Short mmCIF file of C-alpha atoms in Angstrom, two decimals:
data_model
loop_
_atom_site.label_atom_id
_atom_site.label_comp_id
_atom_site.label_asym_id
_atom_site.label_seq_id
_atom_site.Cartn_x
_atom_site.Cartn_y
_atom_site.Cartn_z
CA MET A 238 53.23 63.80 -1.15
CA LEU A 239 53.16 62.36 -4.66
CA ILE A 240 55.84 59.66 -4.61
CA LEU A 241 57.34 57.99 -7.73
CA ILE A 242 59.04 54.55 -7.05
CA THR A 243 61.37 52.62 -9.24
CA ASN A 244 64.30 50.13 -8.87
CA ASP A 245 66.89 48.26 -10.88
CA ASP A 246 66.00 44.69 -9.83
CA GLY A 247 62.71 44.66 -11.72
CA TYR A 248 59.08 45.22 -10.88
CA ALA A 249 58.72 41.69 -9.27
CA ALA A 250 61.65 42.05 -6.75
CA LYS A 251 60.88 41.70 -3.11
CA GLY A 252 62.78 44.87 -2.30
CA ILE A 253 60.58 47.28 -4.32
CA ARG A 254 57.43 45.70 -2.74
CA CYS A 255 58.80 46.45 0.78
CA LEU A 256 59.67 49.94 -0.26
CA ILE A 257 56.12 50.51 -1.61
CA GLU A 258 54.69 49.36 1.73
CA VAL A 259 56.55 52.08 3.67
CA ALA A 260 56.15 54.83 1.00
CA LYS A 261 52.33 54.44 1.08
CA GLU A 262 52.30 55.83 4.63
CA PHE A 263 53.68 59.14 3.34
CA GLY A 264 51.53 59.86 0.35
CA GLU A 265 50.21 58.85 -3.05
CA VAL A 266 52.45 56.24 -4.75
CA VAL A 267 53.06 55.48 -8.47
CA VAL A 268 55.40 52.72 -9.48
CA VAL A 269 57.28 52.64 -12.75
CA ALA A 270 59.91 49.78 -12.75
CA PRO A 271 61.93 47.81 -15.32
CA ASP A 272 60.22 44.53 -16.58
CA GLY A 273 63.32 42.62 -15.43
CA PRO A 274 66.72 43.08 -13.78
CA ARG A 275 68.78 46.12 -14.79
CA SER A 276 71.50 46.01 -12.26
CA ALA A 277 74.83 47.98 -12.96
CA THR A 278 73.09 50.07 -15.67
CA GLY A 279 74.26 53.25 -13.92
CA HIS A 280 72.77 56.36 -15.58
CA ALA A 281 72.02 54.58 -18.91
CA ILE A 282 69.07 55.63 -21.00
CA THR A 283 67.47 53.87 -23.98
CA MET A 284 67.90 55.41 -27.37
CA SER A 285 68.17 52.55 -29.88
CA VAL A 286 64.86 50.71 -29.34
CA PRO A 287 61.27 51.98 -28.68
CA LEU A 288 60.30 52.27 -25.02
CA ARG A 289 57.24 50.38 -23.99
CA LEU A 290 55.14 51.14 -20.93
CA LYS A 291 52.37 48.90 -19.53
CA GLN A 292 50.20 49.22 -16.45
CA TYR A 293 49.95 45.87 -14.77
CA HIS A 294 48.08 46.57 -11.49
CA ALA A 295 46.20 49.09 -9.47
CA ASP A 296 45.47 49.00 -5.74
CA ASP A 297 42.17 50.08 -4.13
CA ASP A 298 44.05 52.92 -2.46
CA GLY A 299 44.98 54.46 -5.92
CA THR A 300 48.48 53.08 -6.19
CA ARG A 301 49.29 52.39 -9.85
CA TYR A 302 51.95 50.07 -11.16
CA PHE A 303 53.75 50.13 -14.51
CA TYR A 304 56.62 48.30 -16.03
CA THR A 305 58.89 49.15 -19.00
CA ASN A 306 61.57 47.61 -21.16
CA GLY A 307 63.80 50.63 -20.31
CA THR A 308 66.44 51.32 -17.71
CA PRO A 309 65.89 52.73 -14.20
CA CYS A 310 66.60 56.23 -15.56
CA ASP A 311 64.08 55.61 -18.34
CA CYS A 312 61.61 54.68 -15.54
CA VAL A 313 62.05 58.13 -13.91
CA LYS A 314 61.58 59.87 -17.28
CA LEU A 315 58.49 57.87 -18.17
CA GLY A 316 57.09 58.38 -14.68
CA THR A 317 57.47 62.17 -14.47
CA LYS A 318 56.86 62.99 -18.17
CA VAL A 319 54.29 60.45 -19.24
CA VAL A 320 52.42 58.78 -16.36
CA LEU A 321 52.40 61.94 -14.14
CA LYS A 322 52.69 64.48 -16.82
CA GLY A 323 51.40 67.83 -15.59
CA ARG A 324 51.67 66.80 -11.91
CA LYS A 325 54.52 67.84 -9.60
CA VAL A 326 56.36 64.81 -8.15
CA ASP A 327 57.41 65.52 -4.63
CA LEU A 328 59.76 62.59 -4.12
CA VAL A 329 61.43 59.79 -6.05
CA LEU A 330 62.47 56.63 -4.25
CA SER A 331 64.65 53.87 -5.84
CA GLY A 332 65.05 50.45 -4.42
CA ILE A 333 65.24 48.67 -2.08
CA ASN A 334 68.21 47.18 -3.99
CA HIS A 335 69.21 43.60 -3.34
CA GLY A 336 72.91 44.24 -2.57
CA SER A 337 75.20 47.11 -1.50
CA ASN A 338 75.75 50.28 -3.47
CA SER A 339 78.55 51.71 -1.35
CA SER A 340 81.96 53.00 -2.39
CA VAL A 341 82.64 53.20 -6.12
CA SER A 342 79.56 50.89 -6.79
CA VAL A 343 77.60 54.18 -6.65
CA LEU A 344 78.96 54.85 -10.18
CA TYR A 345 77.63 51.63 -11.56
CA SER A 346 74.38 51.47 -9.70
CA GLY A 347 71.06 51.64 -11.50
CA THR A 348 69.41 52.19 -8.19
CA VAL A 349 71.35 55.40 -7.59
CA GLY A 350 71.33 56.37 -11.27
CA ALA A 351 67.53 56.49 -11.17
CA ALA A 352 67.53 58.68 -8.11
CA MET A 353 70.11 61.02 -9.65
CA GLU A 354 67.98 61.36 -12.72
CA ALA A 355 65.33 62.88 -10.48
CA SER A 356 67.69 65.10 -8.49
CA MET A 357 69.06 66.60 -11.68
CA GLU A 358 65.56 68.16 -12.03
CA ASN A 359 65.62 69.10 -8.35
CA ILE A 360 63.15 66.42 -7.36
CA PRO A 361 64.16 65.08 -3.96
CA ALA A 362 65.45 61.56 -4.45
CA ILE A 363 66.76 58.64 -2.38
CA GLY A 364 68.22 55.32 -3.41
CA PHE A 365 67.94 52.60 -0.86
CA SER A 366 70.01 49.42 -0.75
CA LEU A 367 70.42 46.43 1.58
CA CYS A 368 73.67 44.62 1.77
CA ASP A 369 72.06 41.24 0.98
CA TYR A 370 71.91 39.96 -2.59
CA ALA A 371 69.48 37.14 -1.75
CA ALA A 372 66.18 37.22 -3.70
CA ASP A 373 64.27 36.46 -0.44
CA ALA A 374 66.41 38.92 1.72
CA ASP A 375 64.84 40.11 5.02
CA PHE A 376 64.01 43.81 4.39
CA SER A 377 62.20 44.41 7.76
CA ALA A 378 65.14 46.36 9.37
CA ALA A 379 65.56 48.36 6.17
CA GLN A 380 61.88 49.29 6.34
CA VAL A 381 62.20 50.60 9.81
CA TYR A 382 65.06 52.86 8.87
CA ILE A 383 63.49 54.03 5.63
CA ARG A 384 60.45 55.05 7.69
CA LYS A 385 62.73 56.99 10.06
CA ILE A 386 64.68 58.68 7.29
CA LEU A 387 61.50 59.74 5.36
CA SER A 388 59.90 61.11 8.62
CA ARG A 389 62.91 63.25 9.36
CA PHE A 390 63.01 64.70 5.87
CA VAL A 391 59.30 65.52 5.99
CA GLN A 392 60.16 67.50 9.18
CA HIS A 393 63.35 69.15 7.92
CA GLY A 394 63.08 69.22 4.15
CA PHE A 395 65.31 67.78 1.44
CA PRO A 396 68.62 69.29 0.14
CA GLU A 397 68.52 70.77 -3.41
CA PHE A 398 69.91 68.93 -6.45
CA THR A 399 71.16 66.13 -4.17
CA THR A 400 70.61 62.36 -4.15
CA LEU A 401 70.89 60.39 -0.98
CA ASN A 402 72.53 57.01 -1.35
CA VAL A 403 71.35 54.94 1.64
CA ASN A 404 72.86 51.56 2.45
CA VAL A 405 71.57 49.29 5.21
CA PRO A 406 73.84 46.69 6.71
CA LYS A 407 72.85 42.94 6.66
CA CYS A 408 72.06 42.37 10.28
CA PRO A 409 69.07 42.07 12.54
CA LEU A 410 67.33 45.28 13.54
CA GLU A 411 68.51 45.09 17.09
CA SER A 412 72.18 44.94 15.79
CA ILE A 413 71.96 48.21 13.89
CA LYS A 414 73.55 50.92 15.89
CA GLY A 415 72.01 53.88 14.12
CA ILE A 416 72.62 56.16 11.19
CA ARG A 417 75.87 57.77 9.92
CA VAL A 418 76.15 60.56 7.25
CA VAL A 419 79.26 59.61 5.33
CA ARG A 420 81.53 60.29 2.41
CA GLN A 421 82.22 57.79 -0.39
CA THR A 422 84.89 55.20 0.43
CA GLN A 423 87.97 55.42 -1.77
CA GLY A 424 88.56 52.09 -3.35
CA TYR A 425 88.27 50.10 -6.61
CA TRP A 426 86.92 46.83 -7.96
CA HIS A 427 89.48 44.06 -8.51
CA GLU A 428 87.93 42.41 -11.58
CA ASP A 429 88.50 39.15 -13.39
CA LEU A 430 86.88 38.10 -16.67
CA GLU A 431 86.58 34.34 -16.45
CA GLU A 432 86.73 32.56 -19.78
CA ARG A 433 84.04 29.91 -20.08
CA THR A 434 82.49 27.65 -22.74
CA ASP A 435 78.88 27.66 -23.68
CA PRO A 436 76.94 24.41 -24.54
CA TYR A 437 77.71 25.02 -28.25
CA GLY A 438 81.44 25.13 -27.77
CA GLY A 439 81.65 28.96 -27.97
CA THR A 440 83.73 31.12 -25.75
CA TYR A 441 82.16 33.68 -23.42
CA TYR A 442 83.45 35.75 -20.43
CA TRP A 443 81.90 36.18 -16.95
CA LEU A 444 82.82 39.21 -14.93
CA THR A 445 83.79 38.53 -11.38
CA GLY A 446 85.47 40.62 -8.68
CA TRP A 447 85.57 42.19 -5.26
CA LEU A 448 85.87 45.64 -3.75
CA VAL A 449 89.32 46.68 -2.73
CA ASN A 450 88.95 49.24 0.18
CA THR A 451 92.02 51.52 0.10
CA ASP A 452 90.41 53.99 2.65
CA LYS A 453 91.04 53.83 6.34
CA GLY A 454 88.80 56.73 7.29
CA GLU A 455 86.10 56.24 9.95
CA ASP A 456 83.80 58.68 8.13
CA THR A 457 83.14 56.48 5.06
CA CYS A 458 80.29 54.31 3.89
CA GLU A 459 82.32 51.12 4.19
CA TRP A 460 83.36 51.83 7.76
CA ALA A 461 79.79 52.67 8.75
CA LEU A 462 78.38 49.44 7.22
CA ALA A 463 81.25 47.26 8.73
CA HIS A 464 80.25 48.63 12.11
CA ASN A 465 76.46 48.05 11.66
CA TYR A 466 75.45 51.61 10.95
CA VAL A 467 72.98 52.65 8.20
CA SER A 468 75.10 54.83 5.81
CA ILE A 469 73.74 57.93 4.07
CA GLN A 470 75.97 59.44 1.48
CA PRO A 471 74.86 62.73 -0.28
CA VAL A 472 75.70 62.55 -4.01
CA GLN A 473 75.49 65.26 -6.63
CA HIS A 474 75.53 64.93 -10.40
CA ASP A 475 78.11 67.68 -10.89
CA LEU A 476 81.30 65.60 -11.32
CA THR A 477 83.61 68.60 -11.59
CA ALA A 478 86.80 68.30 -9.51
CA HIS A 479 86.41 71.92 -8.31
CA ASN A 480 89.54 71.77 -6.08
CA ILE A 481 91.67 70.86 -9.09
CA ILE A 482 90.69 73.75 -11.35
CA PRO A 483 93.33 76.16 -9.86
CA GLU A 484 96.05 73.52 -10.40
CA LEU A 485 95.20 73.34 -14.07
CA LYS A 486 95.34 77.08 -14.76
CA PHE A 487 98.82 76.64 -16.32
CA LEU A 488 96.98 75.15 -19.37
CA GLU A 489 95.52 78.59 -20.05
CA GLU A 490 99.02 80.20 -20.39
CA ASN A 491 99.64 82.20 -23.63
CA GLU A 492 96.00 81.80 -24.79
#
């Protein structure tokens, strides 16, 4: 397979290096990643400044590495349309993110946003996250499950126009109970904007908060992670609330 890898923590993050190690077992790898952290950029793209792309390394096995001043979604565009122009990309992998992308965080996630950019063009795509925000987090258990997941999809094939949002709990490998395919947990972020003062006496605000889980279901990503399962949530870019359309037909009356 020809595999394009990106992330939202930047090209120097430990998580992307661990993902590259596993991906090399499955095919040819090309890396296009941001030049620094781009967390919580969602599906943002760059339109107001020129995009830069620089190759910074190449391995003896042919793996090439690029970084850009753009967002994770820009990385996918640059990877498929510039670096690999004319070649069919078989798989896009994003991550391994330092921190969870469960529940409504999927809407903010640059990791998942990059994967969705690929699946919009029907390129199989998976975003991987570990529920550990530390820069030196232990990704060894995540690597084991990434290898399992990729092996199974090589056997069974990938769903069309679908992104897989995979979250790995923060625990030793021997404590992980397995994999659960889940739905998104209903919840919201309780947020505070702390007012602070910079060294020059100016006021600025720092966003803080925590996830409020309003969902008691045992088929959700939060339940799975809390019980030491790897959660796999299928995500599609069609945001239409299809079940609500019949309820809104009254708006068409007398048209």
